[in-house]
Coordinates of C-alpha atoms in Angstrom, one line a residue:
M176 CA -19.3 -26.6 -14.4
S177 CA -17.5 -28.9 -12.0
K178 CA -15.6 -27.5 -9.1
F179 CA -12.3 -28.8 -10.6
K180 CA -13.0 -27.1 -14.0
F181 CA -14.0 -23.9 -12.3
L182 CA -10.8 -23.8 -10.3
L183 CA -8.8 -24.4 -13.5
S184 CA -10.5 -21.6 -15.3
V185 CA -9.9 -19.2 -12.4
V186 CA -6.2 -20.1 -12.1
G187 CA -5.8 -19.8 -15.9
L188 CA -7.2 -16.3 -15.8
F189 CA -5.7 -14.8 -12.7
S190 CA -2.1 -14.2 -11.8
V191 CA -2.4 -15.7 -8.4
M192 CA 0.1 -14.9 -5.7
M193 CA -0.1 -14.0 -2.0
A194 CA -1.0 -10.4 -1.6
T195 CA 1.3 -8.5 0.7
G196 CA 0.1 -4.9 0.2
Q197 CA 2.3 -3.5 3.0
A198 CA 6.0 -3.2 2.7
T199 CA 7.8 -6.3 4.1
T200 CA 9.9 -4.5 6.7
A201 CA 10.0 -4.0 10.4
V202 CA 9.8 -0.3 10.0
T203 CA 6.4 1.2 10.8
V204 CA 4.8 2.8 7.8
K205 CA 2.1 5.4 8.1
G206 CA -1.0 5.5 6.0
T207 CA -2.3 2.7 3.7
P208 CA -1.6 1.5 0.1
Y209 CA -5.3 0.9 -0.4
L210 CA -8.0 3.1 -1.7
H211 CA -10.2 1.6 1.0
E212 CA -8.5 -0.6 3.6
A213 CA -11.4 -3.0 4.2
Y214 CA -12.4 -5.6 1.6
Q215 CA -15.8 -4.9 -0.1
D216 CA -18.2 -7.3 -1.8
G217 CA -17.1 -7.2 -5.4
V218 CA -17.6 -8.8 -8.8
V219 CA -14.9 -9.6 -11.3
Y220 CA -16.2 -9.8 -14.9
Y221 CA -14.1 -11.8 -17.4
G222 CA -15.2 -13.2 -20.7
D223 CA -18.8 -14.2 -20.4
K224 CA -18.3 -15.2 -16.7
S225 CA -18.2 -13.4 -13.4
L226 CA -16.7 -14.2 -9.9
T227 CA -18.2 -12.7 -6.7
V228 CA -15.5 -12.2 -4.1
P229 CA -14.4 -9.7 -1.4
V230 CA -12.0 -7.2 -3.1
R231 CA -10.1 -4.1 -2.5
Y232 CA -7.8 -1.9 -4.7
N233 CA -4.1 -1.5 -3.9
A234 CA -3.4 1.9 -5.4
F235 CA 0.3 1.7 -4.6
Q236 CA 0.9 -1.4 -6.6
D237 CA -2.0 -0.9 -9.0
L238 CA -3.5 -4.3 -8.2
I239 CA -6.9 -5.7 -7.3
E240 CA -6.7 -7.9 -4.2
Y241 CA -9.3 -10.5 -3.5
Q242 CA -10.1 -13.3 -1.0
Q243 CA -10.9 -16.8 -2.0
N244 CA -10.9 -20.0 0.1
G245 CA -9.4 -18.1 3.0
K246 CA -6.5 -16.8 1.0
A247 CA -5.5 -13.3 0.0
L248 CA -4.7 -13.2 -3.7
V249 CA -4.0 -10.6 -6.4
L250 CA -5.5 -9.9 -9.8
D251 CA -3.1 -8.2 -12.2
P252 CA -4.6 -5.9 -14.9
K253 CA -5.3 -7.9 -18.0
L254 CA -7.5 -7.2 -21.1
T255 CA -9.3 -10.5 -20.6
I256 CA -10.9 -8.8 -17.5
K257 CA -13.8 -6.7 -18.6
K258 CA -14.2 -4.8 -15.3
V259 CA -14.1 -5.2 -11.5
Q260 CA -17.0 -3.7 -9.6
L261 CA -16.7 -2.7 -5.9
G262 CA -20.2 -1.4 -4.9
S263 CA -20.8 1.6 -7.2
T264 CA -17.1 1.9 -8.2
V265 CA -16.0 0.3 -11.4
F266 CA -12.3 -0.4 -12.3
V267 CA -11.5 -1.2 -16.0
P268 CA -8.1 -2.4 -17.3
Q269 CA -6.8 0.0 -19.8
A270 CA -3.5 0.4 -21.7
F271 CA -1.7 3.7 -21.4
D272 CA 1.9 4.5 -22.2
K273 CA 2.5 0.9 -23.2
K274 CA 1.4 -0.4 -19.8
L275 CA -1.8 -2.0 -18.5
G276 CA -3.3 -0.6 -15.4
Y277 CA -6.6 -0.2 -13.5
F278 CA -8.6 3.0 -14.2
M279 CA -11.7 4.0 -12.4
L280 CA -14.6 4.6 -14.8
L281 CA -16.5 7.8 -14.0
D282 CA -18.8 8.1 -17.0
S283 CA -19.4 6.3 -20.3
G284 CA -20.9 7.2 -23.6
K285 CA -19.5 8.4 -26.9
M286 CA -16.7 9.7 -24.6
S287 CA -15.7 7.8 -21.5
L288 CA -14.1 9.5 -18.5
Y289 CA -11.6 7.7 -16.3
V290 CA -9.6 8.7 -13.2
K291 CA -6.3 7.1 -12.1
K292 CA -5.9 6.7 -8.4
K293 CA -2.3 6.5 -7.2
I294 CA -0.7 6.2 -3.8
T295 CA 3.0 6.7 -3.4
L296 CA 5.4 5.7 -0.6
L297 CA 7.3 8.6 0.8
P298 CA 10.7 7.5 2.3
G299 CA 11.3 8.0 6.0
R300 CA 13.8 10.7 7.1
K301 CA 16.2 10.5 10.0
G302 CA 15.4 13.5 12.3
G303 CA 12.8 14.7 9.8
A304 CA 9.9 15.1 12.2
L305 CA 9.1 18.5 13.8
D306 CA 10.3 17.4 17.2
G307 CA 13.6 16.1 15.7
S308 CA 12.7 12.4 15.9
D309 CA 12.8 10.2 12.9
Q310 CA 10.1 10.6 10.3
A311 CA 8.5 7.3 9.4
P312 CA 7.8 6.3 5.7
E313 CA 4.3 7.2 4.7
Y314 CA 1.8 6.1 2.0
K315 CA 0.3 9.2 0.6
P316 CA -2.4 9.7 -2.2
S317 CA -1.2 11.5 -5.3
P318 CA -3.3 14.0 -7.2
D319 CA -5.9 12.4 -9.4
E320 CA -5.1 12.0 -13.1
F321 CA -8.0 12.2 -15.6
F322 CA -8.2 10.3 -18.9
V323 CA -10.8 10.2 -21.7
K324 CA -11.5 7.7 -24.4
I325 CA -13.7 8.2 -27.5
G326 CA -15.3 5.0 -28.7
E327 CA -12.7 2.3 -29.1
G328 CA -9.9 4.8 -29.5
Q329 CA -6.8 5.2 -27.3
L330 CA -6.8 6.5 -23.8
Q331 CA -5.8 10.1 -23.6
E332 CA -4.6 11.9 -20.5
V333 CA -6.3 15.3 -19.9
G334 CA -3.5 17.8 -19.4
T335 CA -5.1 21.2 -20.0
I336 CA -8.6 22.2 -21.2
K337 CA -7.0 23.7 -24.3
S338 CA -5.3 20.4 -25.2
F339 CA -8.4 18.5 -24.4
V340 CA -10.5 20.6 -26.7
S341 CA -7.9 20.5 -29.5
G342 CA -7.9 16.7 -29.4
L343 CA -11.7 16.4 -29.9
P344 CA -12.9 15.1 -33.3
D345 CA -15.9 17.4 -33.2
K346 CA -17.8 20.0 -31.2
Q347 CA -14.6 21.9 -30.3
E348 CA -16.3 25.3 -30.3
E349 CA -19.2 24.2 -28.1
I350 CA -16.9 22.5 -25.6
A351 CA -14.5 25.4 -25.5
A352 CA -17.4 27.8 -24.8
F353 CA -18.9 25.6 -22.2
A354 CA -15.5 25.0 -20.4
K355 CA -14.9 28.8 -20.4
K356 CA -18.4 29.6 -19.1
E357 CA -18.3 27.0 -16.4
K358 CA -14.7 27.6 -15.5
I359 CA -13.9 23.9 -15.8
S360 CA -10.7 22.7 -14.2
P361 CA -9.0 19.6 -15.6
K362 CA -7.9 18.6 -12.1
K363 CA -11.4 18.4 -10.5
E364 CA -13.5 15.3 -10.8
K365 CA -16.9 17.0 -10.6
E366 CA -16.0 19.5 -13.2
M367 CA -14.5 17.0 -15.6
L368 CA -17.5 14.8 -15.2
Q369 CA -19.7 17.8 -16.0
L370 CA -17.7 18.5 -19.2
V371 CA -17.7 15.0 -20.5
Q372 CA -21.4 14.6 -19.8
Y373 CA -22.0 17.8 -21.7
Y374 CA -20.0 16.5 -24.7
N375 CA -22.0 13.3 -24.7
S376 CA -25.2 15.2 -24.7
L377 CA -24.4 17.0 -27.9
Q378 CA -25.8 15.6 -31.2

């Protein structure tokens, strides 16, 4: 493929704009909007093609940022993107609550497990610090939210173990017994991963 045609295909796929990441203000903001501040070698898979570029995930704006030709650009979540791989971490665009977003894939099989990473911006407060000085705005991670998807079905948020079990198409008794025995929490990644892997192991 010629360089010109390659650039056209990339521009046609990506929503390209300058990536800001930080709030455009003179006020000092604590923390970071990124899951990891530094860019990592990553691969964007789209259609039957792939693009290897430095990438990072902006968890505040729910965007993948990447560098190309010396420019910082952003990649909006689109269903034409199969996945974005950052080392061992994989982000997949998924639709939930009528909105597309990036979800981190934790396990795949008959049931796939995803986690949503979010960072919120807490507003600053005048005189809000312990010493009476102004408290600066701060980027702060939100609690992880877990989601499951069976086959090509819809993404479902895991609220409670009871609602998770009742929403299963099969193996409800086995999963309920396993969750009770292992004291599975729907808010802990390691335990949810254990539960989904157990479900996928059942015949």
